[in-house]
PDB file of C-alpha atoms and ligand atoms in Angstrom:
ATOM      1  CA  MET A   1     170.912 -40.225 -43.339  1.00 79.00           C
ATOM      2  CA  LEU A   2     172.775 -40.093 -40.028  1.00 82.00           C
ATOM      3  CA  VAL A   3     172.706 -36.426 -38.867  1.00 89.00           C
ATOM      4  CA  PRO A   4     175.309 -35.437 -36.213  1.00 91.00           C
ATOM      5  CA  ASP A   5     174.495 -33.792 -32.796  1.00 93.00           C
ATOM      6  CA  ILE A   6     173.727 -30.401 -34.085  1.00 95.00           C
ATOM      7  CA  ILE A   7     171.407 -27.556 -33.701  1.00 96.00           C
ATOM      8  CA  ILE A   8     169.347 -26.555 -36.630  1.00 97.00           C
ATOM      9  CA  ALA A   9     168.111 -22.861 -36.467  1.00 97.00           C
ATOM     10  CA  VAL A  10     165.267 -21.913 -38.720  1.00 97.00           C
ATOM     11  CA  ASP A  11     164.499 -18.199 -38.972  1.00 97.00           C
ATOM     12  CA  GLY A  12     162.369 -16.085 -41.123  1.00 95.00           C
ATOM     13  CA  TYR A  13     159.161 -13.965 -41.618  1.00 93.00           C
ATOM     14  CA  SER A  14     155.796 -14.727 -40.336  1.00 90.00           C
ATOM     15  CA  SER A  15     153.887 -17.607 -41.970  1.00 90.00           C
ATOM     16  CA  THR A  16     156.796 -18.683 -44.151  1.00 92.00           C
ATOM     17  CA  GLY A  17     155.988 -22.280 -43.001  1.00 90.00           C
ATOM     18  CA  LYS A  18     159.042 -22.266 -40.492  1.00 93.00           C
ATOM     19  CA  SER A  19     157.100 -24.339 -37.941  1.00 91.00           C
ATOM     20  CA  SER A  20     155.760 -26.977 -40.262  1.00 91.00           C
ATOM     21  CA  PHE A  21     159.230 -27.347 -41.813  1.00 94.00           C
ATOM     22  CA  ALA A  22     160.982 -27.436 -38.477  1.00 95.00           C
ATOM     23  CA  LYS A  23     158.492 -30.067 -37.234  1.00 94.00           C
ATOM     24  CA  LEU A  24     159.156 -32.163 -40.490  1.00 94.00           C
ATOM     25  CA  LEU A  25     162.923 -31.951 -39.917  1.00 95.00           C
ATOM     26  CA  ALA A  26     162.531 -33.024 -36.199  1.00 94.00           C
ATOM     27  CA  LYS A  27     160.482 -35.921 -37.164  1.00 93.00           C
ATOM     28  CA  GLU A  28     162.685 -36.998 -39.988  1.00 93.00           C
ATOM     29  CA  PHE A  29     166.018 -36.657 -37.909  1.00 93.00           C
ATOM     30  CA  SER A  30     164.565 -37.540 -34.609  1.00 93.00           C
ATOM     31  CA  PHE A  31     165.321 -34.155 -33.089  1.00 94.00           C
ATOM     32  CA  LEU A  32     163.530 -32.112 -30.588  1.00 92.00           C
ATOM     33  CA  TYR A  33     161.346 -29.514 -32.130  1.00 93.00           C
ATOM     34  CA  LEU A  34     161.119 -26.008 -30.225  1.00 93.00           C
ATOM     35  CA  ASP A  35     158.883 -23.205 -31.237  1.00 95.00           C
ATOM     36  CA  SER A  36     160.367 -20.002 -29.793  1.00 96.00           C
ATOM     37  CA  GLY A  37     157.335 -17.958 -31.111  1.00 95.00           C
ATOM     38  CA  ALA A  38     155.059 -19.970 -28.894  1.00 97.00           C
ATOM     39  CA  LEU A  39     156.830 -18.606 -25.893  1.00 98.00           C
ATOM     40  CA  TYR A  40     156.636 -15.010 -27.130  1.00 97.00           C
ATOM     41  CA  ARG A  41     152.887 -15.734 -27.732  1.00 97.00           C
ATOM     42  CA  GLY A  42     152.584 -17.198 -24.190  1.00 98.00           C
ATOM     43  CA  VAL A  43     154.233 -14.075 -22.577  1.00 98.00           C
ATOM     44  CA  THR A  44     151.721 -11.981 -24.620  1.00 98.00           C
ATOM     45  CA  LEU A  45     148.603 -13.892 -23.350  1.00 98.00           C
ATOM     46  CA  PHE A  46     149.977 -13.477 -19.871  1.00 98.00           C
ATOM     47  CA  ALA A  47     150.577  -9.750 -20.390  1.00 98.00           C
ATOM     48  CA  GLN A  48     146.947  -9.283 -21.889  1.00 98.00           C
ATOM     49  CA  GLU A  49     145.396 -11.314 -19.073  1.00 98.00           C
ATOM     50  CA  ASN A  50     147.139  -9.493 -16.334  1.00 97.00           C
ATOM     51  CA  GLY A  51     146.665  -5.966 -17.661  1.00 97.00           C
ATOM     52  CA  PHE A  52     150.391  -5.445 -18.554  1.00 98.00           C
ATOM     53  CA  ILE A  53     149.554  -4.293 -22.049  1.00 98.00           C
ATOM     54  CA  SER A  54     146.743  -1.837 -23.140  1.00 97.00           C
ATOM     55  CA  ALA A  55     144.761  -1.680 -26.357  1.00 95.00           C
ATOM     56  CA  ASP A  56     147.096   0.970 -27.654  1.00 95.00           C
ATOM     57  CA  ASN A  57     150.022  -1.392 -27.026  1.00 94.00           C
ATOM     58  CA  SER A  58     151.529   0.497 -24.169  1.00 97.00           C
ATOM     59  CA  ILE A  59     153.470  -1.852 -21.938  1.00 98.00           C
ATOM     60  CA  ASP A  60     153.977  -1.881 -18.241  1.00 98.00           C
ATOM     61  CA  VAL A  61     157.440  -3.177 -18.489  1.00 98.00           C
ATOM     62  CA  PRO A  62     158.388  -3.173 -14.714  1.00 98.00           C
ATOM     63  CA  GLY A  63     154.956  -4.947 -13.948  1.00 98.00           C
ATOM     64  CA  LEU A  64     155.499  -7.475 -16.701  1.00 98.00           C
ATOM     65  CA  GLU A  65     159.073  -8.102 -15.619  1.00 97.00           C
ATOM     66  CA  LYS A  66     157.925  -8.706 -12.009  1.00 98.00           C
ATOM     67  CA  GLY A  67     155.064 -10.948 -13.330  1.00 97.00           C
ATOM     68  CA  MET A  68     157.510 -13.141 -15.380  1.00 97.00           C
ATOM     69  CA  GLU A  69     159.305 -14.020 -12.169  1.00 97.00           C
ATOM     70  CA  SER A  70     156.569 -16.451 -11.375  1.00 95.00           C
ATOM     71  CA  LEU A  71     155.417 -17.275 -14.931  1.00 97.00           C
ATOM     72  CA  ASP A  72     155.669 -20.968 -15.656  1.00 96.00           C
ATOM     73  CA  LEU A  73     155.681 -21.386 -19.361  1.00 96.00           C
ATOM     74  CA  HIS A  74     156.594 -24.771 -20.565  1.00 94.00           C
ATOM     75  CA  PHE A  75     156.015 -27.297 -23.326  1.00 92.00           C
ATOM     76  CA  SER A  76     154.448 -30.663 -22.556  1.00 92.00           C
ATOM     77  CA  ASN A  77     153.605 -33.562 -24.697  1.00 89.00           C
ATOM     78  CA  VAL A  78     149.829 -34.013 -25.548  1.00 92.00           C
ATOM     79  CA  ASP A  79     149.025 -36.660 -28.055  1.00 91.00           C
ATOM     80  CA  GLY A  80     152.463 -36.602 -29.610  1.00 83.00           C
ATOM     81  CA  LYS A  81     152.481 -32.909 -29.891  1.00 85.00           C
ATOM     82  CA  ASN A  82     154.664 -30.451 -27.941  1.00 86.00           C
ATOM     83  CA  VAL A  83     152.013 -27.950 -26.490  1.00 93.00           C
ATOM     84  CA  LEU A  84     152.455 -24.840 -24.486  1.00 96.00           C
ATOM     85  CA  PHE A  85     151.329 -24.811 -20.946  1.00 97.00           C
ATOM     86  CA  CYS A  86     151.009 -21.846 -18.516  1.00 97.00           C
ATOM     87  CA  GLY A  87     151.184 -23.642 -15.321  1.00 96.00           C
ATOM     88  CA  GLU A  88     148.487 -26.340 -15.461  1.00 96.00           C
ATOM     89  CA  ARG A  89     146.704 -24.645 -18.379  1.00 97.00           C
ATOM     90  CA  ASN A  90     147.088 -25.713 -21.895  1.00 98.00           C
ATOM     91  CA  VAL A  91     147.145 -22.295 -23.804  1.00 98.00           C
ATOM     92  CA  GLU A  92     147.768 -23.559 -27.207  1.00 95.00           C
ATOM     93  CA  LYS A  93     144.586 -22.369 -28.848  1.00 93.00           C
ATOM     94  CA  GLU A  94     144.635 -18.950 -27.317  1.00 96.00           C
ATOM     95  CA  ILE A  95     148.220 -18.247 -28.149  1.00 97.00           C
ATOM     96  CA  ARG A  96     147.378 -18.749 -31.945  1.00 93.00           C
ATOM     97  CA  SER A  97     144.372 -16.278 -31.977  1.00 92.00           C
ATOM     98  CA  MET A  98     144.407 -13.038 -33.911  1.00 91.00           C
ATOM     99  CA  LYS A  99     144.104 -11.248 -30.489  1.00 95.00           C
ATOM    100  CA  VAL A 100     147.441 -12.493 -29.341  1.00 97.00           C
ATOM    101  CA  SER A 101     149.045 -12.157 -32.932  1.00 94.00           C
ATOM    102  CA  SER A 102     147.964  -8.653 -32.881  1.00 94.00           C
ATOM    103  CA  GLN A 103     150.250  -7.785 -29.904  1.00 97.00           C
ATOM    104  CA  VAL A 104     152.980 -10.280 -29.818  1.00 96.00           C
ATOM    105  CA  SER A 105     155.502  -8.289 -31.675  1.00 94.00           C
ATOM    106  CA  PRO A 106     155.484  -5.287 -29.421  1.00 96.00           C
ATOM    107  CA  ILE A 107     155.842  -7.654 -26.460  1.00 97.00           C
ATOM    108  CA  ALA A 108     158.723  -9.505 -28.229  1.00 96.00           C
ATOM    109  CA  ALA A 109     160.498  -6.095 -28.770  1.00 95.00           C
ATOM    110  CA  VAL A 110     160.860  -5.702 -24.887  1.00 97.00           C
ATOM    111  CA  ALA A 111     164.354  -6.643 -23.966  1.00 96.00           C
ATOM    112  CA  GLU A 112     163.309  -8.089 -20.574  1.00 97.00           C
ATOM    113  CA  VAL A 113     160.925 -10.438 -22.310  1.00 98.00           C
ATOM    114  CA  ARG A 114     163.806 -11.591 -24.809  1.00 97.00           C
ATOM    115  CA  VAL A 115     165.909 -12.363 -21.774  1.00 97.00           C
ATOM    116  CA  PHE A 116     163.127 -14.423 -20.311  1.00 97.00           C
ATOM    117  CA  VAL A 117     162.570 -16.412 -23.487  1.00 97.00           C
ATOM    118  CA  ASP A 118     166.206 -16.864 -24.426  1.00 96.00           C
ATOM    119  CA  ARG A 119     166.868 -18.493 -21.107  1.00 95.00           C
ATOM    120  CA  LYS A 120     164.251 -21.052 -21.714  1.00 94.00           C
ATOM    121  CA  LEU A 121     165.473 -21.722 -25.303  1.00 95.00           C
ATOM    122  CA  ARG A 122     169.185 -22.031 -24.212  1.00 94.00           C
ATOM    123  CA  GLU A 123     168.273 -24.483 -21.562  1.00 91.00           C
ATOM    124  CA  ALA A 124     166.302 -26.558 -24.063  1.00 88.00           C
ATOM    125  CA  GLY A 125     168.931 -26.528 -26.687  1.00 88.00           C
ATOM    126  CA  ALA A 126     171.789 -27.441 -24.321  1.00 88.00           C
ATOM    127  CA  SER A 127     171.650 -31.103 -25.289  1.00 86.00           C
ATOM    128  CA  LYS A 128     171.770 -30.448 -28.966  1.00 89.00           C
ATOM    129  CA  ARG A 129     169.671 -32.527 -31.509  1.00 94.00           C
ATOM    130  CA  VAL A 130     167.309 -29.682 -31.608  1.00 95.00           C
ATOM    131  CA  VAL A 131     165.382 -27.842 -34.354  1.00 97.00           C
ATOM    132  CA  MET A 132     164.300 -24.413 -33.195  1.00 96.00           C
ATOM    133  CA  ASP A 133     162.301 -21.886 -35.276  1.00 96.00           C
ATOM    134  CA  GLY A 134     162.033 -18.122 -34.712  1.00 96.00           C
ATOM    135  CA  ARG A 135     163.389 -14.813 -35.682  1.00 95.00           C
ATOM    136  CA  ASP A 136     166.820 -14.582 -34.126  1.00 96.00           C
ATOM    137  CA  ILE A 137     167.871 -18.321 -33.257  1.00 97.00           C
ATOM    138  CA  GLY A 138     170.812 -18.191 -35.661  1.00 97.00           C
ATOM    139  CA  THR A 139     171.799 -14.731 -34.966  1.00 96.00           C
ATOM    140  CA  THR A 140     171.284 -14.345 -31.103  1.00 95.00           C
ATOM    141  CA  VAL A 141     170.156 -17.461 -29.412  1.00 96.00           C
ATOM    142  CA  PHE A 142     172.429 -20.023 -30.920  1.00 96.00           C
ATOM    143  CA  PRO A 143     174.857 -17.975 -33.093  1.00 96.00           C
ATOM    144  CA  ASN A 144     176.985 -21.150 -33.248  1.00 95.00           C
ATOM    145  CA  ALA A 145     174.183 -23.306 -34.686  1.00 96.00           C
ATOM    146  CA  GLU A 146     175.636 -25.740 -37.133  1.00 95.00           C
ATOM    147  CA  ILE A 147     172.983 -25.357 -39.678  1.00 96.00           C
ATOM    148  CA  LYS A 148     171.090 -22.016 -40.172  1.00 97.00           C
ATOM    149  CA  LEU A 149     168.104 -21.809 -42.424  1.00 97.00           C
ATOM    150  CA  PHE A 150     166.323 -18.534 -43.364  1.00 97.00           C
ATOM    151  CA  MET A 151     162.826 -18.964 -44.779  1.00 95.00           C
ATOM    152  CA  THR A 152     160.895 -16.608 -47.028  1.00 93.00           C
ATOM    153  CA  ALA A 153     157.915 -16.754 -49.329  1.00 93.00           C
ATOM    154  CA  SER A 154     155.794 -14.142 -51.153  1.00 92.00           C
ATOM    155  CA  ALA A 155     153.305 -12.071 -49.065  1.00 91.00           C
ATOM    156  CA  GLU A 156     150.364 -13.462 -50.911  1.00 93.00           C
ATOM    157  CA  VAL A 157     151.404 -17.097 -50.272  1.00 93.00           C
ATOM    158  CA  ARG A 158     152.096 -16.316 -46.612  1.00 94.00           C
ATOM    159  CA  ALA A 159     148.712 -14.580 -45.962  1.00 95.00           C
ATOM    160  CA  ARG A 160     146.920 -17.379 -47.732  1.00 95.00           C
ATOM    161  CA  ARG A 161     148.602 -19.892 -45.513  1.00 92.00           C
ATOM    162  CA  ARG A 162     147.833 -18.088 -42.301  1.00 93.00           C
ATOM    163  CA  PHE A 163     144.154 -17.450 -43.321  1.00 95.00           C
ATOM    164  CA  ASP A 164     143.597 -21.185 -44.073  1.00 94.00           C
ATOM    165  CA  GLU A 165     145.212 -22.101 -40.791  1.00 90.00           C
ATOM    166  CA  LEU A 166     143.112 -19.763 -38.792  1.00 92.00           C
ATOM    167  CA  GLN A 167     139.899 -21.087 -40.624  1.00 93.00           C
ATOM    168  CA  ALA A 168     140.824 -24.639 -40.042  1.00 93.00           C
ATOM    169  CA  LYS A 169     140.924 -23.728 -36.357  1.00 88.00           C
ATOM    170  CA  GLY A 170     137.333 -22.542 -36.358  1.00 91.00           C
ATOM    171  CA  GLU A 171     138.103 -18.802 -36.353  1.00 89.00           C
ATOM    172  CA  ASN A 172     136.480 -16.405 -38.849  1.00 92.00           C
ATOM    173  CA  PRO A 173     139.531 -14.475 -40.229  1.00 92.00           C
ATOM    174  CA  GLN A 174     139.386 -11.463 -42.782  1.00 95.00           C
ATOM    175  CA  MET A 175     142.027 -11.769 -45.393  1.00 96.00           C
ATOM    176  CA  GLU A 176     142.786  -8.041 -45.186  1.00 95.00           C
ATOM    177  CA  GLU A 177     143.436  -8.246 -41.381  1.00 95.00           C
ATOM    178  CA  VAL A 178     145.566 -11.246 -41.849  1.00 95.00           C
ATOM    179  CA  MET A 179     147.793  -9.567 -44.315  1.00 95.00           C
ATOM    180  CA  LYS A 180     147.969  -6.279 -42.367  1.00 95.00           C
ATOM    181  CA  ASN A 181     149.099  -8.351 -39.282  1.00 94.00           C
ATOM    182  CA  LEU A 182     151.853 -10.093 -41.315  1.00 93.00           C
ATOM    183  CA  GLN A 183     153.138  -6.880 -42.641  1.00 93.00           C
ATOM    184  CA  GLU A 184     153.016  -5.178 -39.277  1.00 94.00           C
ATOM    185  CA  ARG A 185     154.826  -7.924 -37.482  1.00 92.00           C
ATOM    186  CA  ASP A 186     157.384  -8.193 -40.380  1.00 93.00           C
ATOM    187  CA  TYR A 187     158.130  -4.428 -39.815  1.00 94.00           C
ATOM    188  CA  ILE A 188     158.254  -4.495 -36.129  1.00 93.00           C
ATOM    189  CA  ASP A 189     160.306  -7.663 -35.952  1.00 92.00           C
ATOM    190  CA  SER A 190     162.837  -6.428 -38.369  1.00 94.00           C
ATOM    191  CA  HIS A 191     163.163  -2.844 -36.999  1.00 95.00           C
ATOM    192  CA  ARG A 192     163.268  -3.370 -33.291  1.00 94.00           C
ATOM    193  CA  ALA A 193     166.521  -2.519 -31.370  1.00 94.00           C
ATOM    194  CA  VAL A 194     167.011  -5.865 -29.632  1.00 94.00           C
ATOM    195  CA  SER A 195     167.689  -8.954 -31.753  1.00 93.00           C
ATOM    196  CA  PRO A 196     165.891  -7.753 -34.937  1.00 94.00           C
ATOM    197  CA  LEU A 197     164.953 -10.391 -37.557  1.00 93.00           C
ATOM    198  CA  VAL A 198     167.882 -10.425 -39.889  1.00 93.00           C
ATOM    199  CA  GLN A 199     169.343 -13.141 -42.073  1.00 95.00           C
ATOM    200  CA  ALA A 200     172.609 -14.536 -40.540  1.00 96.00           C
ATOM    201  CA  PRO A 201     175.450 -14.132 -42.923  1.00 96.00           C
ATOM    202  CA  ASP A 202     175.997 -17.940 -42.928  1.00 96.00           C
ATOM    203  CA  ALA A 203     172.388 -18.938 -43.241  1.00 97.00           C
ATOM    204  CA  PHE A 204     171.028 -20.944 -46.346  1.00 96.00           C
ATOM    205  CA  VAL A 205     167.992 -19.249 -47.787  1.00 96.00           C
ATOM    206  CA  LEU A 206     164.949 -21.170 -48.714  1.00 95.00           C
ATOM    207  CA  ASP A 207     162.074 -19.427 -50.610  1.00 93.00           C
ATOM    208  CA  ASN A 208     159.255 -22.048 -50.468  1.00 91.00           C
ATOM    209  CA  SER A 209     156.525 -20.047 -52.142  1.00 90.00           C
ATOM    210  CA  ASP A 210     156.240 -22.834 -54.825  1.00 90.00           C
ATOM    211  CA  MET A 211     157.639 -25.917 -53.005  1.00 91.00           C
ATOM    212  CA  THR A 212     156.208 -29.003 -51.566  1.00 92.00           C
ATOM    213  CA  PHE A 213     157.285 -30.500 -48.255  1.00 91.00           C
ATOM    214  CA  ALA A 214     159.095 -33.205 -50.049  1.00 94.00           C
ATOM    215  CA  GLU A 215     161.030 -30.663 -52.046  1.00 95.00           C
ATOM    216  CA  GLU A 216     161.874 -28.770 -48.872  1.00 94.00           C
ATOM    217  CA  LEU A 217     163.153 -31.975 -47.288  1.00 94.00           C
ATOM    218  CA  ALA A 218     165.221 -32.776 -50.271  1.00 94.00           C
ATOM    219  CA  TRP A 219     166.766 -29.303 -50.251  1.00 95.00           C
ATOM    220  CA  VAL A 220     167.730 -29.497 -46.587  1.00 94.00           C
ATOM    221  CA  ARG A 221     169.159 -33.020 -46.926  1.00 93.00           C
ATOM    222  CA  GLY A 222     171.421 -31.522 -49.614  1.00 93.00           C
ATOM    223  CA  VAL A 223     172.369 -28.617 -47.312  1.00 94.00           C
ATOM    224  CA  ILE A 224     173.306 -30.960 -44.457  1.00 93.00           C
ATOM    225  CA  GLN A 225     175.164 -33.418 -46.775  1.00 92.00           C
ATOM    226  CA  GLY A 226     177.279 -30.644 -48.281  1.00 91.00           C
ATOM    227  CA  LYS A 227     178.137 -29.163 -44.875  1.00 90.00           C
ATOM    228  CA  PHE A 228     179.123 -32.411 -43.229  1.00 88.00           C
ATOM    229  CA  GLY A 229     180.364 -34.309 -46.354  1.00 83.00           C
ATOM    230  CA  ILE A 230     177.762 -36.946 -45.807  1.00 73.00           C
ATOM    231  CA  LEU A 231     177.345 -39.176 -48.907  1.00 66.00           C
ATOM    232  CA  GLU A 232     173.823 -40.455 -48.240  1.00 63.00           C
TER     233      GLU A 232
HETATM  234  O1  CDP R 301     154.032 -18.474 -36.731  1.00 92.32           O
HETATM  235  P1  CDP R 301     154.372 -17.022 -36.970  1.00 92.32           P
HETATM  236  O2  CDP R 301     155.324 -16.885 -38.149  1.00 92.32           O
HETATM  237  O3  CDP R 301     153.059 -16.189 -37.159  1.00 92.32           O
HETATM  238  O4  CDP R 301     155.020 -16.351 -35.725  1.00 92.32           O
HETATM  239  P2  CDP R 301     155.648 -17.065 -34.447  1.00 92.32           P
HETATM  240  O5  CDP R 301     156.915 -17.738 -34.836  1.00 92.32           O
HETATM  241  O6  CDP R 301     154.559 -17.671 -33.762  1.00 92.32           O
HETATM  242  O7  CDP R 301     156.141 -15.712 -33.645  1.00 92.32           O
HETATM  243  C1  CDP R 301     155.196 -14.742 -33.177  1.00 92.32           C
HETATM  244  C2  CDP R 301     155.946 -13.551 -32.948  1.00 92.32           C
HETATM  245  O8  CDP R 301     156.930 -13.675 -31.910  1.00 92.32           O
HETATM  246  C3  CDP R 301     156.791 -12.928 -34.061  1.00 92.32           C
HETATM  247  O9  CDP R 301     156.058 -11.999 -35.042  1.00 92.32           O
HETATM  248  C4  CDP R 301     157.836 -12.054 -33.367  1.00 92.32           C
HETATM  249  O10 CDP R 301     157.358 -10.899 -32.947  1.00 92.32           O
HETATM  250  C5  CDP R 301     158.190 -12.766 -32.086  1.00 92.32           C
HETATM  251  N1  CDP R 301     159.297 -13.743 -32.192  1.00 92.32           N
HETATM  252  C6  CDP R 301     160.588 -13.172 -31.974  1.00 92.32           C
HETATM  253  O11 CDP R 301     160.695 -11.990 -31.769  1.00 92.32           O
HETATM  254  N2  CDP R 301     161.679 -13.962 -31.914  1.00 92.32           N
HETATM  255  C7  CDP R 301     161.525 -15.249 -32.113  1.00 92.32           C
HETATM  256  N3  CDP R 301     162.633 -16.020 -32.031  1.00 92.32           N
HETATM  257  C8  CDP R 301     160.334 -15.946 -32.354  1.00 92.32           C
HETATM  258  C9  CDP R 301     159.132 -15.110 -32.328  1.00 92.32           C
END
């Protein structure tokens, strides 16, 4: 299927399989994949390591804002994967840890942090043919994205996916803690003042609780074909 030069925005709750799905689409249509959550996670790691966030989640916003002026977060290709670097350092493993997950949503609620990340995302999306996943891609970052998808799945399915993912990475997760973290992040992400997680009115909703990747792909092909009148 020949897909035109468009932006595909994939938004939704934590662990709904957004990133696996977005990566699949990028591969299928030869688009660039961009993980906006990785940038929020990168800023969180930076804030933790430099004392801009404390254990009780209080954030030194002026300090963090100043620190971000020289913060070099970027993606680089490592063995065919788009991996996050902070300067020379590959931070991919650290940013996926529970420690970062536990503080990323308060950090992502800071307006100055969102400005920092949005700038990077818009630069990357300027050339189109991009699939971007996150919480506010179709509402704030690219409100004119040609295709907007909103992903959801049951809480049990989401917690199980994240649990398996952490275990596969060699962490020793507790199911209760994983579930609690998902629920907390859903709440903070949906209730924050700046760019909350909401479904764009023109988004297509995908509940993938019981779907395989092949079914998801068939579904999105149908969406794109319908939107652009492509026959095959
Ligand atoms: O992979 P997972 O669904 O756990 O989350 P993520 O995409 O890595 O995003 C981590 C966190 O970053 C989210 O819980 C949000 O707090 C924040 N985020 C955001 O606010 N806006 C985005 N566009 C992407 C992520």
